XYZ file of C-alpha atoms in Angstrom:
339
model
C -27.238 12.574 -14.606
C -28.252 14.427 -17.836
C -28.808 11.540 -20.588
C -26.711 13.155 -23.212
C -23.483 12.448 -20.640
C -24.770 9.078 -21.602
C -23.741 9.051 -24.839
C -20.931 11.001 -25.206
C -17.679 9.071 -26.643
C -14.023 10.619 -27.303
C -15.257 13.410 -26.352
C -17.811 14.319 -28.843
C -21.821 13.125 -28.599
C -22.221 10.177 -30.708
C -25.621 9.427 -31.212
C -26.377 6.217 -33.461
C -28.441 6.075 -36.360
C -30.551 3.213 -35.013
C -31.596 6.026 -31.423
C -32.104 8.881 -34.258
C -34.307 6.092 -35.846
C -36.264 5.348 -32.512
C -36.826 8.638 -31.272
C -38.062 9.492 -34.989
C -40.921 6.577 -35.027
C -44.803 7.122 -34.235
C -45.256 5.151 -31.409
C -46.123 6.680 -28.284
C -43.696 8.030 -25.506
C -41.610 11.399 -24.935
C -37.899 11.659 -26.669
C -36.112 11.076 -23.071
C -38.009 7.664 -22.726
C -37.650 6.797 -26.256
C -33.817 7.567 -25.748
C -33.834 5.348 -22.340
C -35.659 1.846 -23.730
C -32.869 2.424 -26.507
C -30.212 2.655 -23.734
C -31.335 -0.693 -22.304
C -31.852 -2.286 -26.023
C -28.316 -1.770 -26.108
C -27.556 -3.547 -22.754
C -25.069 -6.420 -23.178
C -26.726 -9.628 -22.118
C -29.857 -8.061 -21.616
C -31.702 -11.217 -22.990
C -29.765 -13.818 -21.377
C -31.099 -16.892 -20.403
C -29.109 -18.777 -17.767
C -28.936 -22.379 -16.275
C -29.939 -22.002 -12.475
C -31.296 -25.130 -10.180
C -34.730 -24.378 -11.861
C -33.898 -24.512 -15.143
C -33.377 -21.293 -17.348
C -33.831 -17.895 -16.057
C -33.652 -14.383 -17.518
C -30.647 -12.972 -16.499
C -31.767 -9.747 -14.160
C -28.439 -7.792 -13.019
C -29.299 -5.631 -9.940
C -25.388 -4.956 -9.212
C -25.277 -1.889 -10.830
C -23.539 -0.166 -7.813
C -20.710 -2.733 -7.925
C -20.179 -2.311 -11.695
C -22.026 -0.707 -14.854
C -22.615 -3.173 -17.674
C -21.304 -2.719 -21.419
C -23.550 -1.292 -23.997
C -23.623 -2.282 -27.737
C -23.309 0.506 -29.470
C -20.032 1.466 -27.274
C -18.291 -1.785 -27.896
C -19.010 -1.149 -31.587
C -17.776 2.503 -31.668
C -14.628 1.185 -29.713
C -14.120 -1.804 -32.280
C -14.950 0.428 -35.869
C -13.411 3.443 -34.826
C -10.844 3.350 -32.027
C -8.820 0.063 -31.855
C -7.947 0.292 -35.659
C -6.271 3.295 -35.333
C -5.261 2.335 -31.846
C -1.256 3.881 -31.256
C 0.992 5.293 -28.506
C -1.056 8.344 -26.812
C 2.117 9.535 -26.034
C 3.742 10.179 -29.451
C 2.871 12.341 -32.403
C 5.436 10.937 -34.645
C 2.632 8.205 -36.372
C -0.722 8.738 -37.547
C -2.043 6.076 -34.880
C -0.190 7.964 -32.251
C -1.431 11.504 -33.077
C -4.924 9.955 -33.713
C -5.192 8.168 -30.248
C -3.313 11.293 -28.504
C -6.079 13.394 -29.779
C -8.932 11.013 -28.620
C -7.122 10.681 -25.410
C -7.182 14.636 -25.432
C -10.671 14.967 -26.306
C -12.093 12.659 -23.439
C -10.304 14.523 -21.022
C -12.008 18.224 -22.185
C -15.160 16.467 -22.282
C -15.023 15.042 -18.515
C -13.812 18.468 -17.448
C -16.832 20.174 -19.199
C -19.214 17.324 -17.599
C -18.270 18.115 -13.909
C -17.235 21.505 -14.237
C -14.157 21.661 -13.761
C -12.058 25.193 -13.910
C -8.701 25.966 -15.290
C -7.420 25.407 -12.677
C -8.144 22.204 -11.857
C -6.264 18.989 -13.134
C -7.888 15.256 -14.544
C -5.685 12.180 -14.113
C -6.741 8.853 -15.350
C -5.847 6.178 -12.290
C -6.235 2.517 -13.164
C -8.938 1.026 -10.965
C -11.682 3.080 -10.208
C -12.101 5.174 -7.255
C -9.814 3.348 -5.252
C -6.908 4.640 -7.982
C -7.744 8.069 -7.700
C -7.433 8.459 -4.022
C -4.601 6.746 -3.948
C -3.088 8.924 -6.434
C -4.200 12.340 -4.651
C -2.470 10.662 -1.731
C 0.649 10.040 -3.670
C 0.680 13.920 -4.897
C -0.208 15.026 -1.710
C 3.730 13.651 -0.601
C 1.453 11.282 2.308
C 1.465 8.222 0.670
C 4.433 5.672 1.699
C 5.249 2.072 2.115
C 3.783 0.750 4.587
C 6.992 -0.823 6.170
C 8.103 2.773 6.532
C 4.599 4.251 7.738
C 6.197 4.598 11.421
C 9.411 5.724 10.580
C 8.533 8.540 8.669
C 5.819 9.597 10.830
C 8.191 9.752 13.851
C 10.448 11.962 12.327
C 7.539 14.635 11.122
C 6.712 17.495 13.074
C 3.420 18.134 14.031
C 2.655 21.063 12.018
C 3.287 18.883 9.135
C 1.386 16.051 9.261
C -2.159 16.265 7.260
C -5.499 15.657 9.270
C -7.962 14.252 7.104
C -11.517 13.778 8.260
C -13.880 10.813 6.863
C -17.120 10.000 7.361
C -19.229 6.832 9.212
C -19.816 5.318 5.761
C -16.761 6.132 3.903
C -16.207 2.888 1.316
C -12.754 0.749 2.266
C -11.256 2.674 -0.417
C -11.704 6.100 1.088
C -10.721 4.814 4.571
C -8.296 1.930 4.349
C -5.746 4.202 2.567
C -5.919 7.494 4.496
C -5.377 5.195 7.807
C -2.171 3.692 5.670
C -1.170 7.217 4.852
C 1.193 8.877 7.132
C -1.956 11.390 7.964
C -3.560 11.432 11.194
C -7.249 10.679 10.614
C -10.212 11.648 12.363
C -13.264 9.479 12.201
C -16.839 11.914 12.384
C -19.770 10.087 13.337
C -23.246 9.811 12.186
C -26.152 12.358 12.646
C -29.668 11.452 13.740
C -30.967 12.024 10.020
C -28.424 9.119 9.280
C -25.558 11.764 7.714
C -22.244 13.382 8.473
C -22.731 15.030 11.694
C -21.857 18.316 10.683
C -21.586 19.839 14.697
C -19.627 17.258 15.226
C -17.073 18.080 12.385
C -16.931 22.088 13.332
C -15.852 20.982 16.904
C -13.205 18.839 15.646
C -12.065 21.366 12.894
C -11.901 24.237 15.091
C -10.238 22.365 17.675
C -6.886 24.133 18.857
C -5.520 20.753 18.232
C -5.537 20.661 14.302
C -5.524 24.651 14.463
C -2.037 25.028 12.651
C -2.113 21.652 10.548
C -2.860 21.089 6.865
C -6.313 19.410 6.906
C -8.116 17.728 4.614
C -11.854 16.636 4.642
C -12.423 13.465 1.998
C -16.154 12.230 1.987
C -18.277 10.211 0.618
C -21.275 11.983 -1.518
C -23.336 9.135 -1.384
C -23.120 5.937 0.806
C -23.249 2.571 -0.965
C -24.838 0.895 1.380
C -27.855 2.848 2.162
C -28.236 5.232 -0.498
C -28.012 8.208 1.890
C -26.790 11.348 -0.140
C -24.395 13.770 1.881
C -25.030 17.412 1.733
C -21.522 18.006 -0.593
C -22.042 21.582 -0.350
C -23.083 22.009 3.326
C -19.405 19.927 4.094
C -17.485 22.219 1.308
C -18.496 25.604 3.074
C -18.012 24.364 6.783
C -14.308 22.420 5.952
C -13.108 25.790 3.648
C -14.040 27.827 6.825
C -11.753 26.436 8.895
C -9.209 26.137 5.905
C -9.246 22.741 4.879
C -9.791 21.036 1.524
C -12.895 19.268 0.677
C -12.521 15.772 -1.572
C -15.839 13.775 -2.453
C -15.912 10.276 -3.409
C -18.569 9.871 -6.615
C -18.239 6.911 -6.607
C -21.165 5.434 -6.344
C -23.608 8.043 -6.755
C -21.427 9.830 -9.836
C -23.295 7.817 -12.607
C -27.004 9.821 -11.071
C -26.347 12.769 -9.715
C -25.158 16.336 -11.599
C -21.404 17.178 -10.684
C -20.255 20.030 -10.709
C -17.160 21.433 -9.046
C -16.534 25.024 -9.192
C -13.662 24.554 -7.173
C -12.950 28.499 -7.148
C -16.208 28.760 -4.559
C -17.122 28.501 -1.153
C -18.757 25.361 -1.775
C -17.288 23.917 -4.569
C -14.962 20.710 -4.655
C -11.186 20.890 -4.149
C -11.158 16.803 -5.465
C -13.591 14.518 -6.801
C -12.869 10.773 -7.400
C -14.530 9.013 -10.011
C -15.417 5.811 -11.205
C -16.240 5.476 -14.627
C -17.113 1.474 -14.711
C -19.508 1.860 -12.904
C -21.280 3.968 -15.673
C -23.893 2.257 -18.349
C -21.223 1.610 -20.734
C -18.196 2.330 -18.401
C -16.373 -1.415 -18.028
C -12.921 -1.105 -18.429
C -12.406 2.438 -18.206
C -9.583 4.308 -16.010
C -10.706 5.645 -12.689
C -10.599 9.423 -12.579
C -8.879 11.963 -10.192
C -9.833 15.418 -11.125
C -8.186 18.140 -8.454
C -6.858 21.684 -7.950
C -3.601 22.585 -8.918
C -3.195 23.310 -4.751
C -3.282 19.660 -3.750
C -0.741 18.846 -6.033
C 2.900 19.162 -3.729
C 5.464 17.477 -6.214
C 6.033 20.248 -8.023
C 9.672 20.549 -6.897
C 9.877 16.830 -7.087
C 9.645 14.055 -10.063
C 5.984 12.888 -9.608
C 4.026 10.418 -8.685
C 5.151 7.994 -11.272
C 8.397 8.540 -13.298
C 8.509 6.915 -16.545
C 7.611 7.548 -20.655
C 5.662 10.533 -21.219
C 6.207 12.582 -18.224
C 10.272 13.544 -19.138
C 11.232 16.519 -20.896
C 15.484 15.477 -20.653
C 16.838 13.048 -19.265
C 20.647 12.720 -18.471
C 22.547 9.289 -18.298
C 24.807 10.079 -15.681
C 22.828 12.493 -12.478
C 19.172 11.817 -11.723
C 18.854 15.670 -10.294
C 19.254 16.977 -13.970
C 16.070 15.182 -15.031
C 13.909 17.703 -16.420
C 10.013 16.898 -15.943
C 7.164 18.550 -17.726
C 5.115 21.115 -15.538
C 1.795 20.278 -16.412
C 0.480 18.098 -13.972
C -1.540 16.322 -16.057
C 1.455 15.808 -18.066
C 3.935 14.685 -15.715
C 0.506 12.403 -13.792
C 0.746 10.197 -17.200
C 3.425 7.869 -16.811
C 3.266 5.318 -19.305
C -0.633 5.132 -20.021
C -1.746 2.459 -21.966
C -5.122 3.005 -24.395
C-alpha cells in the first residue's frame, strides 16, 4: 500500500505538522522511512509496559491481521475536528448535518479514488468489517434469507435461478459460512500444488453443463490469513468472466499491503471487493466497506436492503407499494447510518 493512503482523513491528505517537522530534520534516512518511524511514533500504546508472570514487559502487538491499532494523530484529528461538529449525515438542514454529510461524502470519493473504482461502481459502508460487506452483497444480490426459511425458499426456486458461487480452500468463515447460509448452491475448489486456487480445477467446474445456464458468482479470497499465500486476483477475474460469472475478492486481510485497484469495466478487473478498514494502522472503529458494480445490485425494483431514514424519497401512511425510494444505490444502501 502506497504510504500517502496512510494518511489520508475525510477524504483529503492530512499530514501533521510534527511528520512535516520529521521529514524536514538532518538526521539520516530517506523521506519514506522518516514518514514510517513517524507512523509508529504515533502508535497507541506503543510504549506500554505490562504486568505479565515476570514482571513488566513491553507491550509487542503482533495481531495486526486480526485488527489494526489506533494512531495518535487520527484520534486527535477525530476529537479537534470531527466530533465537534459531529451531526446527522443524513440532513442538510443544520450546519453539523451539512458539515458531517460532506465529510461522510468526501471519504467515500477518496476510497473510490484509492481502489479504483469506476462510475459505475457503488461503495456502501457495512458495520463490521468484511464480514458486513458480504453479507450485504448477499442481501442485494436477493440470496440472503432467514435461515428458518433457507429450505423453503430454495424448494420453490427453479434451477436456472439459483446463484452458484465458487470459494476457495482458504476462504475466511466470513466468506464461507454465509454463502453456505445463502440460498446459493456453493461449490468448494480445492487447492493447487503451489498451495493456491486450483485454477483447472475451477474451468472444469465453470464450464460444466451443469451451472451452464445459472447466474454464477466466483467470491475469493486475495490473500489467505493463515498462510499469507496471495491469490492470483487477476488470473481468477479473466477465467470466471469467461465463462460469465462475477468475480468478488475478499481484502480483507491483505487490503491494508497490497495496491487495489478494480477496473471493474476489464477482463480482469473486480466486479466486488470487500474491505476491512480496522484492520488498517489507524482503522479501529471504522465501517466495513462493500464497493460493487451497479450489475450485482438486483433490488432495484424492490425497497432495499435496509428500509429506514435516509433511503425514502415519499412515504405514504396508508399503502407500502407507494413508497418511493431513491435510485442511487448508494443512497437507498444507507439506512440510518450513524457517524
Amino acid at each position: 500500500m502506497k504510504l500517502n493512503k496512510l494518511f489520508g482523513i475525510i477524504g483529503s491528505v492530512h499530514v501533521p505538522s510534527s511528520l512535516i517537522a520529521a521529514q524536514a530534520g538532518t538526521d539520516g534516512g530517506s523521506p519514506a522511512e522518516k514518514r514510517l518511524e513517524w507512523l509508529r511514533s504515533q502508535l497507541i500504546g506503543r510504549d506500554l509496559q505490562f504486568d505479565t508472570c515476570f514482571g513488566k514487559r513491553l507491550l509487542t502487538y503482533a495481531d495486526h491481521t486480526a485488527s489494526g491499532r489506533c494512531l495518535r494523530y487520527i484520534e486527535e484529528y477525530i476529537t479537534q475536528q470531527v466530533l465537534p461538529f459531529y451531526g446527522n449525515s443524513h440532513t442538510s438542514d443544520s450546519s453539523c448535518g451539512e458539515k458531517t454529510t460532506r465529510m461522510v461524502h468526501e471519504a467515500r470519493e477518496y476510497i473510490r479514488r484509492c481502489v479504483g473504482a469506476c462510475p459505475e461502481d457503488a461503495l456502501i459502508f457495512c458495520g463490521s468489517g468484511a464480514t458486513a460487506a458480504i453479507k450485504r452483497l448477499q442481501e442485494v444480490m436477493g440470496i440472503a434469507v432467514p435461515a428458518n426459511l433457507r429450505s423453503q425458499v430454495i424448494e420453490n426456486l427453479r434451477e436456472e435461478e439459483r446463484w452458484v458461487v465458487f470459494v476457495g480452500p482458504f476462504e475466511h468463515h466470513s466468506n464461507l459460512l454465509s454463502w453456505r447460509q445463502s440460498i446459493a448452491e456453493v461449490v468448494e475448489i480445492g487447492i493447487d500444488a503451489d498451495g493456491l486456487v486450483d485454477m483447472e480445477a475451477l474451468e472444469l467446474q465453470l464450464a460444466s453443463m451443469k451451472y451452464s445456464n445459472r447466474p454464477k458468482l466466483g467470491s475469493f479470497s486475495a490473500c489467505s490469513n493463515v498462510t499469507g499465500i496471495i491469490a492470483d486476483t487477476r488470473a481468477l477475474s479473466r477465467l470466471l468472466h469467461k465463462y460469465g460469472a462475477y468475480a468478488c475478492f475478499d481484502f480483507a486481510t491483505s487490503g491494508p499491503y497490497v495496491e487495489i485497484d478494480m477496473r471493474s469495466r476489464e477482463e480482469e478487473g473486480y466486479d466486488a471487493i470487500f474491505l476491512s478498514p480496522h484492520k488498517f494502522p489507524g482503522g479501529p472503529g471504522s465501517p466495513g466497506i462493500l464497493v460493487m458494480h451497479e450489475a450485482l445490485y438486483k433490488l432495484r425494483s424492490f425497497p432495499p436492503s435496509t428500509c429506514g431514514g435516509g433511503v425514502v424519497a415519499y412515504v405514504n401512511g396508508f399503502n407500502a407499494k407507494d413508497t418511493v425510494y431513491y435510485n442511487d444505490i448508494e443512497e437507498r444502501e444507507d439506512a440510518g447510518r450513524r457517524r
